[in-house]
PDB file of C-alpha atoms and ligand atoms in Angstrom:
ATOM      1  CA  MET A   1     -12.991 -16.104  12.158  1.00 93.00           C
ATOM      2  CA  THR A   2      -9.986 -17.445  10.282  1.00 96.00           C
ATOM      3  CA  ASP A   3      -8.001 -15.450   7.761  1.00 98.00           C
ATOM      4  CA  SER A   4      -9.420 -16.130   4.339  1.00 97.00           C
ATOM      5  CA  LEU A   5      -9.560 -14.976   0.765  1.00 98.00           C
ATOM      6  CA  GLN A   6     -12.642 -15.863  -1.255  1.00 97.00           C
ATOM      7  CA  ARG A   7     -13.101 -15.380  -4.965  1.00 97.00           C
ATOM      8  CA  PHE A   8     -16.568 -15.287  -6.490  1.00 97.00           C
ATOM      9  CA  LEU A   9     -18.090 -14.708  -9.881  1.00 96.00           C
ATOM     10  CA  PHE A  10     -21.561 -13.521 -10.773  1.00 95.00           C
ATOM     11  CA  GLU A  11     -23.106 -16.091 -13.076  1.00 91.00           C
ATOM     12  CA  GLU A  12     -25.318 -13.730 -15.027  1.00 88.00           C
ATOM     13  CA  CYS A  13     -22.987 -10.822 -15.633  1.00 88.00           C
ATOM     14  CA  ASP A  14     -19.257 -10.365 -16.209  1.00 91.00           C
ATOM     15  CA  VAL A  15     -18.296  -9.184 -12.752  1.00 95.00           C
ATOM     16  CA  ARG A  16     -15.925 -10.909 -10.365  1.00 96.00           C
ATOM     17  CA  GLY A  17     -15.374 -10.343  -6.710  1.00 97.00           C
ATOM     18  CA  GLU A  18     -12.970 -11.043  -3.897  1.00 98.00           C
ATOM     19  CA  HIS A  19     -13.591 -10.984  -0.189  1.00 98.00           C
ATOM     20  CA  VAL A  20     -10.811 -11.016   2.382  1.00 98.00           C
ATOM     21  CA  TYR A  21     -10.785 -11.293   6.140  1.00 98.00           C
ATOM     22  CA  LEU A  22      -7.596 -10.856   8.209  1.00 98.00           C
ATOM     23  CA  GLU A  23      -7.203 -11.354  11.921  1.00 98.00           C
ATOM     24  CA  GLN A  24      -4.281 -13.588  12.956  1.00 98.00           C
ATOM     25  CA  SER A  25      -1.969 -12.436  10.158  1.00 97.00           C
ATOM     26  CA  TYR A  26      -2.844  -8.800  10.838  1.00 98.00           C
ATOM     27  CA  GLN A  27      -2.177  -9.156  14.560  1.00 97.00           C
ATOM     28  CA  ASP A  28       1.086 -11.028  13.899  1.00 96.00           C
ATOM     29  CA  ILE A  29       2.242  -8.174  11.681  1.00 96.00           C
ATOM     30  CA  LEU A  30       1.333  -5.541  14.271  1.00 96.00           C
ATOM     31  CA  ALA A  31       2.834  -7.538  17.168  1.00 94.00           C
ATOM     32  CA  SER A  32       6.487  -6.792  16.509  1.00 85.00           C
ATOM     33  CA  HIS A  33       5.953  -3.017  16.335  1.00 92.00           C
ATOM     34  CA  HIS A  34       4.426  -0.298  18.473  1.00 91.00           C
ATOM     35  CA  TYR A  35       2.109   1.428  16.061  1.00 96.00           C
ATOM     36  CA  PRO A  36      -0.280   4.185  17.136  1.00 97.00           C
ATOM     37  CA  PRO A  37      -3.967   3.297  16.530  1.00 97.00           C
ATOM     38  CA  GLY A  38      -4.327   5.351  13.346  1.00 97.00           C
ATOM     39  CA  VAL A  39      -1.266   3.710  11.817  1.00 97.00           C
ATOM     40  CA  ALA A  40      -2.348   0.193  12.844  1.00 98.00           C
ATOM     41  CA  LYS A  41      -5.699   0.811  11.168  1.00 98.00           C
ATOM     42  CA  LEU A  42      -4.092   2.184   7.998  1.00 97.00           C
ATOM     43  CA  LEU A  43      -1.703  -0.760   7.860  1.00 97.00           C
ATOM     44  CA  GLY A  44      -4.707  -3.107   8.045  1.00 98.00           C
ATOM     45  CA  GLU A  45      -6.285  -1.310   5.111  1.00 98.00           C
ATOM     46  CA  PHE A  46      -3.084  -1.659   3.097  1.00 98.00           C
ATOM     47  CA  LEU A  47      -2.919  -5.384   3.931  1.00 98.00           C
ATOM     48  CA  VAL A  48      -6.515  -5.890   2.831  1.00 98.00           C
ATOM     49  CA  ALA A  49      -5.950  -3.983  -0.407  1.00 98.00           C
ATOM     50  CA  ALA A  50      -2.727  -5.876  -1.198  1.00 98.00           C
ATOM     51  CA  SER A  51      -4.516  -9.191  -0.543  1.00 98.00           C
ATOM     52  CA  LEU A  52      -7.477  -8.290  -2.759  1.00 97.00           C
ATOM     53  CA  LEU A  53      -5.284  -7.083  -5.617  1.00 96.00           C
ATOM     54  CA  SER A  54      -2.835  -9.980  -5.368  1.00 95.00           C
ATOM     55  CA  ALA A  55      -5.776 -12.324  -5.857  1.00 93.00           C
ATOM     56  CA  THR A  56      -5.922 -11.174  -9.473  1.00 85.00           C
ATOM     57  CA  LEU A  57      -2.296 -12.162 -10.192  1.00 86.00           C
ATOM     58  CA  LYS A  58      -2.176 -14.802 -12.869  1.00 85.00           C
ATOM     59  CA  PHE A  59       1.376 -15.922 -12.123  1.00 87.00           C
ATOM     60  CA  GLU A  60       3.685 -16.562  -9.187  1.00 92.00           C
ATOM     61  CA  GLY A  61       4.877 -13.339  -7.691  1.00 94.00           C
ATOM     62  CA  SER A  62       4.142 -10.495  -5.311  1.00 95.00           C
ATOM     63  CA  LEU A  63       2.065  -7.381  -5.280  1.00 97.00           C
ATOM     64  CA  ILE A  64       3.324  -4.417  -3.285  1.00 97.00           C
ATOM     65  CA  LEU A  65       1.450  -1.264  -2.326  1.00 98.00           C
ATOM     66  CA  GLN A  66       3.649   1.575  -1.160  1.00 98.00           C
ATOM     67  CA  VAL A  67       3.332   5.239  -0.285  1.00 97.00           C
ATOM     68  CA  ARG A  68       6.222   7.562   0.431  1.00 94.00           C
ATOM     69  CA  GLY A  69       4.378  10.634   1.572  1.00 90.00           C
ATOM     70  CA  ASN A  70       4.930  13.869   3.447  1.00 93.00           C
ATOM     71  CA  GLY A  71       2.358  13.185   6.161  1.00 95.00           C
ATOM     72  CA  GLU A  72       2.842  11.651   9.598  1.00 96.00           C
ATOM     73  CA  VAL A  73       3.808   8.307   8.081  1.00 96.00           C
ATOM     74  CA  PRO A  74       6.831   8.777   5.815  1.00 95.00           C
ATOM     75  CA  LEU A  75       6.670   5.272   4.366  1.00 96.00           C
ATOM     76  CA  ILE A  76       4.032   2.565   4.408  1.00 97.00           C
ATOM     77  CA  MET A  77       4.145  -0.666   2.486  1.00 97.00           C
ATOM     78  CA  ALA A  78       2.181  -3.897   2.290  1.00 98.00           C
ATOM     79  CA  GLU A  79       3.060  -6.957   0.268  1.00 97.00           C
ATOM     80  CA  ALA A  80       1.006 -10.012  -0.645  1.00 97.00           C
ATOM     81  CA  ASN A  81       2.252 -12.868  -2.770  1.00 95.00           C
ATOM     82  CA  SER A  82       0.528 -15.539  -4.819  1.00 94.00           C
ATOM     83  CA  LYS A  83       0.844 -17.961  -1.871  1.00 94.00           C
ATOM     84  CA  GLN A  84      -1.233 -15.513   0.222  1.00 96.00           C
ATOM     85  CA  GLU A  85       1.733 -14.664   2.426  1.00 97.00           C
ATOM     86  CA  LEU A  86       1.578 -11.132   3.775  1.00 98.00           C
ATOM     87  CA  ARG A  87       3.946  -8.636   5.302  1.00 97.00           C
ATOM     88  CA  ALA A  88       3.723  -4.902   5.920  1.00 97.00           C
ATOM     89  CA  ILE A  89       5.513  -2.031   7.560  1.00 97.00           C
ATOM     90  CA  ALA A  90       5.036   1.631   8.455  1.00 96.00           C
ATOM     91  CA  GLN A  91       8.366   3.341   8.952  1.00 94.00           C
ATOM     92  CA  ASN A  92       9.056   6.117  11.457  1.00 93.00           C
ATOM     93  CA  ALA A  93       5.365   6.311  12.254  1.00 93.00           C
ATOM     94  CA  GLU A  94       5.609   6.012  16.071  1.00 91.00           C
ATOM     95  CA  GLN A  95       4.691   9.664  16.585  1.00 92.00           C
ATOM     96  CA  ALA A  96       1.658   9.723  14.311  1.00 95.00           C
ATOM     97  CA  ILE A  97      -1.451  10.915  16.136  1.00 95.00           C
ATOM     98  CA  SER A  98      -3.957  11.250  13.320  1.00 94.00           C
ATOM     99  CA  LYS A  99      -6.487   8.718  12.102  1.00 93.00           C
ATOM    100  CA  ASP A 100      -7.161  10.634   8.932  1.00 94.00           C
ATOM    101  CA  PHE A 101      -5.967   9.215   5.625  1.00 95.00           C
ATOM    102  CA  HIS A 102      -4.604  12.539   4.359  1.00 94.00           C
ATOM    103  CA  HIS A 103      -2.955  13.599   7.598  1.00 95.00           C
ATOM    104  CA  LEU A 104      -1.243  10.233   7.847  1.00 96.00           C
ATOM    105  CA  LEU A 105       0.024  10.057   4.278  1.00 96.00           C
ATOM    106  CA  GLY A 106       0.058  13.672   3.118  1.00 94.00           C
ATOM    107  CA  THR A 107       0.254  14.302  -0.563  1.00 91.00           C
ATOM    108  CA  GLY A 108       2.135  11.975  -2.798  1.00 89.00           C
ATOM    109  CA  GLN A 109       1.654   8.896  -4.837  1.00 94.00           C
ATOM    110  CA  LEU A 110       0.568   5.361  -4.298  1.00 96.00           C
ATOM    111  CA  ALA A 111       2.771   2.883  -6.131  1.00 97.00           C
ATOM    112  CA  ILE A 112       1.409  -0.510  -7.111  1.00 97.00           C
ATOM    113  CA  THR A 113       4.247  -2.862  -7.975  1.00 97.00           C
ATOM    114  CA  ILE A 114       3.880  -6.328  -9.391  1.00 96.00           C
ATOM    115  CA  GLU A 115       6.950  -8.518  -9.115  1.00 94.00           C
ATOM    116  CA  PRO A 116       6.624 -11.784 -10.986  1.00 94.00           C
ATOM    117  CA  ARG A 117       8.936 -14.533  -9.801  1.00 89.00           C
ATOM    118  CA  GLN A 118      10.096 -14.660 -13.391  1.00 90.00           C
ATOM    119  CA  GLY A 119       9.982 -11.760 -15.791  1.00 90.00           C
ATOM    120  CA  ASN A 120       9.866  -8.003 -15.540  1.00 92.00           C
ATOM    121  CA  ARG A 121       8.408  -6.052 -12.690  1.00 93.00           C
ATOM    122  CA  TYR A 122       5.601  -3.653 -13.445  1.00 93.00           C
ATOM    123  CA  GLN A 123       4.779  -0.489 -11.557  1.00 95.00           C
ATOM    124  CA  GLY A 124       1.630   1.615 -11.708  1.00 94.00           C
ATOM    125  CA  ILE A 125       1.289   4.973  -9.974  1.00 95.00           C
ATOM    126  CA  VAL A 126      -1.736   6.934  -8.834  1.00 94.00           C
ATOM    127  CA  SER A 127      -1.908  10.179  -6.870  1.00 93.00           C
ATOM    128  CA  LEU A 128      -3.355  10.212  -3.357  1.00 93.00           C
ATOM    129  CA  ASP A 129      -6.280  12.391  -4.377  1.00 89.00           C
ATOM    130  CA  GLY A 130      -8.965  10.112  -3.007  1.00 87.00           C
ATOM    131  CA  ASP A 131     -10.286  10.294   0.537  1.00 92.00           C
ATOM    132  CA  SER A 132      -9.371   6.709   1.297  1.00 96.00           C
ATOM    133  CA  LEU A 133      -7.102   3.959   0.078  1.00 97.00           C
ATOM    134  CA  ALA A 134     -10.101   2.311  -1.575  1.00 97.00           C
ATOM    135  CA  GLU A 135     -10.913   5.465  -3.520  1.00 96.00           C
ATOM    136  CA  CYS A 136      -7.289   5.915  -4.674  1.00 96.00           C
ATOM    137  CA  LEU A 137      -7.244   2.340  -5.965  1.00 96.00           C
ATOM    138  CA  GLU A 138     -10.575   2.818  -7.728  1.00 96.00           C
ATOM    139  CA  ASN A 139      -9.062   5.863  -9.441  1.00 94.00           C
ATOM    140  CA  TYR A 140      -6.058   3.788 -10.416  1.00 94.00           C
ATOM    141  CA  PHE A 141      -8.150   1.100 -12.094  1.00 93.00           C
ATOM    142  CA  ARG A 142     -10.245   3.696 -13.879  1.00 92.00           C
ATOM    143  CA  GLN A 143      -7.216   5.598 -15.210  1.00 91.00           C
ATOM    144  CA  SER A 144      -4.736   2.826 -15.908  1.00 87.00           C
ATOM    145  CA  GLU A 145      -6.691  -0.315 -16.570  1.00 81.00           C
ATOM    146  CA  GLN A 146     -10.018   1.148 -17.653  1.00 84.00           C
ATOM    147  CA  LEU A 147     -11.700  -1.471 -15.506  1.00 88.00           C
ATOM    148  CA  SER A 148     -14.676  -0.570 -13.356  1.00 92.00           C
ATOM    149  CA  THR A 149     -13.544  -1.528  -9.871  1.00 95.00           C
ATOM    150  CA  ARG A 150     -14.938  -0.846  -6.413  1.00 97.00           C
ATOM    151  CA  LEU A 151     -13.353  -1.624  -3.063  1.00 98.00           C
ATOM    152  CA  TRP A 152     -14.773  -1.546   0.466  1.00 98.00           C
ATOM    153  CA  ILE A 153     -12.120  -1.770   3.174  1.00 98.00           C
ATOM    154  CA  SER A 154     -12.328  -1.735   6.983  1.00 97.00           C
ATOM    155  CA  ALA A 155      -9.757  -2.248   9.729  1.00 98.00           C
ATOM    156  CA  ASP A 156      -9.790  -1.594  13.463  1.00 97.00           C
ATOM    157  CA  GLY A 157      -6.368  -2.669  14.719  1.00 96.00           C
ATOM    158  CA  GLN A 158      -7.576  -6.217  15.468  1.00 97.00           C
ATOM    159  CA  ARG A 159      -9.466  -7.245  12.379  1.00 98.00           C
ATOM    160  CA  ALA A 160      -9.321  -6.112   8.774  1.00 98.00           C
ATOM    161  CA  ALA A 161     -11.649  -6.993   5.942  1.00 98.00           C
ATOM    162  CA  GLY A 162     -12.438  -5.986   2.425  1.00 98.00           C
ATOM    163  CA  LEU A 163     -14.622  -6.579  -0.566  1.00 98.00           C
ATOM    164  CA  MET A 164     -13.741  -5.920  -4.193  1.00 98.00           C
ATOM    165  CA  LEU A 165     -15.914  -5.970  -7.283  1.00 97.00           C
ATOM    166  CA  GLN A 166     -14.430  -5.701 -10.752  1.00 95.00           C
ATOM    167  CA  GLU A 167     -15.792  -5.927 -14.259  1.00 93.00           C
ATOM    168  CA  LEU A 168     -14.034  -8.618 -16.227  1.00 90.00           C
ATOM    169  CA  PRO A 169     -11.638  -7.305 -18.865  1.00 84.00           C
ATOM    170  CA  SER A 170     -12.696  -7.435 -22.505  1.00 72.00           C
ATOM    171  CA  THR A 171     -16.390  -7.785 -21.865  1.00 73.00           C
ATOM    172  CA  GLU A 172     -19.276  -5.584 -22.882  1.00 80.00           C
ATOM    173  CA  PRO A 173     -19.883  -3.260 -19.934  1.00 79.00           C
ATOM    174  CA  ASN A 174     -23.319  -3.580 -18.392  1.00 85.00           C
ATOM    175  CA  PRO A 175     -23.746  -0.320 -16.440  1.00 89.00           C
ATOM    176  CA  ALA A 176     -27.118  -1.232 -14.945  1.00 92.00           C
ATOM    177  CA  GLN A 177     -25.817  -4.521 -13.518  1.00 92.00           C
ATOM    178  CA  TRP A 178     -22.657  -2.847 -12.283  1.00 94.00           C
ATOM    179  CA  ILE A 179     -24.599  -0.150 -10.444  1.00 95.00           C
ATOM    180  CA  HIS A 180     -26.956  -2.758  -9.001  1.00 96.00           C
ATOM    181  CA  LEU A 181     -24.107  -4.865  -7.579  1.00 97.00           C
ATOM    182  CA  SER A 182     -22.081  -1.934  -6.222  1.00 96.00           C
ATOM    183  CA  THR A 183     -25.109  -0.206  -4.715  1.00 97.00           C
ATOM    184  CA  LEU A 184     -25.841  -3.350  -2.729  1.00 97.00           C
ATOM    185  CA  ALA A 185     -22.231  -3.481  -1.472  1.00 97.00           C
ATOM    186  CA  ASP A 186     -22.486   0.203  -0.497  1.00 97.00           C
ATOM    187  CA  THR A 187     -25.036  -0.813   2.131  1.00 97.00           C
ATOM    188  CA  VAL A 188     -22.412  -2.759   4.135  1.00 97.00           C
ATOM    189  CA  SER A 189     -21.345  -0.911   7.272  1.00 96.00           C
ATOM    190  CA  THR A 190     -17.763  -0.875   8.533  1.00 95.00           C
ATOM    191  CA  GLU A 191     -18.676  -3.071  11.499  1.00 96.00           C
ATOM    192  CA  GLU A 192     -20.651  -5.485   9.335  1.00 97.00           C
ATOM    193  CA  LEU A 193     -17.664  -5.910   7.032  1.00 97.00           C
ATOM    194  CA  LEU A 194     -15.418  -6.664  10.021  1.00 98.00           C
ATOM    195  CA  SER A 195     -17.741  -9.103  11.756  1.00 97.00           C
ATOM    196  CA  THR A 196     -19.529 -11.083   9.060  1.00 97.00           C
ATOM    197  CA  PRO A 197     -18.227 -14.369   7.619  1.00 96.00           C
ATOM    198  CA  THR A 198     -17.801 -14.347   3.836  1.00 96.00           C
ATOM    199  CA  GLU A 199     -20.694 -16.599   2.889  1.00 95.00           C
ATOM    200  CA  THR A 200     -23.118 -14.833   5.236  1.00 97.00           C
ATOM    201  CA  LEU A 201     -22.106 -11.455   3.842  1.00 97.00           C
ATOM    202  CA  LEU A 202     -22.406 -12.561   0.223  1.00 97.00           C
ATOM    203  CA  TYR A 203     -25.774 -14.178   0.896  1.00 97.00           C
ATOM    204  CA  ARG A 204     -27.034 -11.054   2.655  1.00 96.00           C
ATOM    205  CA  LEU A 205     -26.009  -8.877  -0.285  1.00 97.00           C
ATOM    206  CA  TYR A 206     -26.510 -11.067  -3.311  1.00 97.00           C
ATOM    207  CA  HIS A 207     -29.004 -13.831  -2.584  1.00 95.00           C
ATOM    208  CA  GLN A 208     -30.927 -12.734  -5.676  1.00 95.00           C
ATOM    209  CA  ASP A 209     -27.855 -12.643  -7.917  1.00 95.00           C
ATOM    210  CA  PRO A 210     -26.557 -16.151  -8.648  1.00 94.00           C
ATOM    211  CA  LEU A 211     -22.878 -16.350  -7.924  1.00 94.00           C
ATOM    212  CA  ARG A 212     -20.229 -19.019  -7.980  1.00 96.00           C
ATOM    213  CA  LEU A 213     -17.832 -19.367  -5.067  1.00 96.00           C
ATOM    214  CA  PHE A 214     -14.313 -20.564  -5.739  1.00 96.00           C
ATOM    215  CA  GLU A 215     -12.029 -22.383  -3.308  1.00 95.00           C
ATOM    216  CA  THR A 216     -11.324 -20.412  -0.131  1.00 96.00           C
ATOM    217  CA  LYS A 217      -7.671 -19.641   0.494  1.00 96.00           C
ATOM    218  CA  GLY A 218      -5.950 -19.045   3.808  1.00 97.00           C
ATOM    219  CA  LEU A 219      -3.576 -16.137   4.419  1.00 97.00           C
ATOM    220  CA  SER A 220      -0.684 -15.778   6.817  1.00 96.00           C
ATOM    221  CA  PHE A 221       2.088 -13.457   7.880  1.00 97.00           C
ATOM    222  CA  LYS A 222       5.360 -14.658   6.414  1.00 95.00           C
ATOM    223  CA  CYS A 223       8.369 -12.506   5.812  1.00 93.00           C
ATOM    224  CA  SER A 224      10.304 -13.123   2.642  1.00 88.00           C
ATOM    225  CA  CYS A 225      13.600 -11.875   4.066  1.00 92.00           C
ATOM    226  CA  THR A 226      16.661 -14.096   3.717  1.00 93.00           C
ATOM    227  CA  ARG A 227      20.185 -14.003   5.086  1.00 94.00           C
ATOM    228  CA  ALA A 228      21.497 -13.932   1.522  1.00 93.00           C
ATOM    229  CA  ARG A 229      19.581 -10.753   0.725  1.00 91.00           C
ATOM    230  CA  PHE A 230      21.021  -8.952   3.745  1.00 93.00           C
ATOM    231  CA  GLU A 231      24.476 -10.257   2.903  1.00 93.00           C
ATOM    232  CA  ASN A 232      24.145  -8.797  -0.586  1.00 92.00           C
ATOM    233  CA  ALA A 233      23.022  -5.471   0.848  1.00 91.00           C
ATOM    234  CA  ILE A 234      26.063  -5.372   3.120  1.00 92.00           C
ATOM    235  CA  ARG A 235      28.402  -6.324   0.302  1.00 91.00           C
ATOM    236  CA  SER A 236      27.012  -3.493  -1.770  1.00 92.00           C
ATOM    237  CA  LEU A 237      28.481  -1.072   0.800  1.00 91.00           C
ATOM    238  CA  GLY A 238      31.901  -1.872  -0.631  1.00 90.00           C
ATOM    239  CA  GLU A 239      35.016  -3.356   0.930  1.00 89.00           C
ATOM    240  CA  ASP A 240      36.288  -0.152   2.571  1.00 91.00           C
ATOM    241  CA  GLU A 241      33.043   0.569   4.337  1.00 91.00           C
ATOM    242  CA  ILE A 242      32.648  -3.048   5.449  1.00 91.00           C
ATOM    243  CA  ASN A 243      36.202  -3.156   6.831  1.00 90.00           C
ATOM    244  CA  SER A 244      35.766   0.092   8.694  1.00 91.00           C
ATOM    245  CA  ILE A 245      32.545  -1.143  10.371  1.00 90.00           C
ATOM    246  CA  LEU A 246      34.202  -4.459  11.242  1.00 91.00           C
ATOM    247  CA  GLU A 247      37.200  -2.687  12.782  1.00 91.00           C
ATOM    248  CA  GLU A 248      34.850  -0.715  14.982  1.00 91.00           C
ATOM    249  CA  GLN A 249      32.284  -3.348  15.915  1.00 90.00           C
ATOM    250  CA  ASN A 250      33.794  -6.736  15.145  1.00 89.00           C
ATOM    251  CA  GLU A 251      30.623  -7.806  13.379  1.00 92.00           C
ATOM    252  CA  ILE A 252      27.871  -6.280  11.312  1.00 93.00           C
ATOM    253  CA  GLU A 253      24.365  -6.606  12.628  1.00 93.00           C
ATOM    254  CA  THR A 254      21.269  -5.867  10.617  1.00 93.00           C
ATOM    255  CA  HIS A 255      17.644  -6.623  11.254  1.00 90.00           C
ATOM    256  CA  CYS A 256      14.616  -7.032   9.063  1.00 93.00           C
ATOM    257  CA  GLU A 257      12.150  -4.246   9.673  1.00 90.00           C
ATOM    258  CA  PHE A 258       9.198  -6.404   8.660  1.00 91.00           C
ATOM    259  CA  CYS A 259       9.739  -9.298  11.075  1.00 91.00           C
ATOM    260  CA  ASN A 260      12.479  -8.014  13.416  1.00 88.00           C
ATOM    261  CA  ARG A 261      14.696 -11.017  12.661  1.00 91.00           C
ATOM    262  CA  ARG A 262      18.362 -10.253  13.362  1.00 93.00           C
ATOM    263  CA  TYR A 263      21.139 -11.097  10.952  1.00 95.00           C
ATOM    264  CA  VAL A 264      24.734 -10.952  12.208  1.00 94.00           C
ATOM    265  CA  PHE A 265      27.763 -11.162   9.941  1.00 93.00           C
ATOM    266  CA  THR A 266      31.338 -11.569  11.103  1.00 91.00           C
ATOM    267  CA  GLY A 267      34.387 -10.736   9.051  1.00 88.00           C
ATOM    268  CA  GLN A 268      34.690 -14.451   8.405  1.00 87.00           C
ATOM    269  CA  ASP A 269      31.138 -14.636   7.029  1.00 88.00           C
ATOM    270  CA  LEU A 270      31.906 -11.839   4.652  1.00 85.00           C
ATOM    271  CA  GLY A 271      35.372 -13.251   3.863  1.00 78.00           C
ATOM    272  CA  ASN A 272      37.395 -11.496   1.254  1.00 51.00           C
ATOM    273  CA  ILE A 273      34.670 -11.787  -1.285  1.00 48.00           C
ATOM    274  CA  SER A 274      33.374  -8.278  -1.570  1.00 44.00           C
ATOM    275  CA  PRO A 275      31.918  -7.579  -5.041  1.00 46.00           C
ATOM    276  CA  ASP A 276      35.197  -6.035  -6.222  1.00 47.00           C
ATOM    277  CA  SER A 277      37.542  -8.850  -5.243  1.00 43.00           C
ATOM    278  CA  ASN A 278      34.939 -11.336  -6.415  1.00 43.00           C
ATOM    279  CA  GLN A 279      35.144  -9.896  -9.866  1.00 42.00           C
ATOM    280  CA  ALA A 280      38.909  -9.821  -9.729  1.00 40.00           C
ATOM    281  CA  THR A 281      39.099 -13.583  -9.200  1.00 39.00           C
ATOM    282  CA  ARG A 282      36.642 -14.387 -11.967  1.00 39.00           C
ATOM    283  CA  HIS A 283      38.290 -15.362 -15.259  1.00 39.00           C
TER     284      HIS A 283
HETATM  285 ZN1  LIG B   1      11.922 -10.381   7.645  1.00 72.33          ZN
END
């Protein structure tokens, strides 16, 4: 199956849904790292969740899910933007042996950051009290947005898929309808979620509930790193530090942890325009 994101809306009640399936993009993201199975699975879940949540962005920008925990995975992060470009990383997770959500992440907080291309970034935080990423996100929507939201997420290191239902904001809640729709989705098994095309799955679940399908969108792995961003990071080290590295190594090499792309800067690249001297020449 191809990587896809599908929005749908129930015609007779104010509930929307998103379905996502990731295969190529997920495998591309895993390919440049050696993740243990539990970490690869968790990363897939984060990618699915970021894709589902980014689908609700109403502007150009990115949505980032991140946990800095005290479990076997010190840092995990997945990012999806409004062009359905994905990237993700688990840092220092090579030694992780667990497949359990809590053992992998420990205690801590899940940060949900929205970065509009223009305007202020917004960050929401929820504690990792739930037994799964889906449950933590459901808690987040209940606490912060007061929106009934359910997520079903599966990943197996090769494929990752997810389903989200959410009541539309500013509508009269209809608890009976909401329970009806989520109870049906609760019947989907992990394997079924990973192996069933969107339309088949939605028909199987909701053939008695009229729903409207929107345009299907493709998703892909694309890293947003740029040479300019790494150059800025190096410049922020300050002139002294930069000179001392250059004296030792002749050039400064960095690499992007998301895509493994290498960026090499010579003294000439960095010139004499460190932030300090740059300011000094500005009138
Ligand atoms: Zn990159």
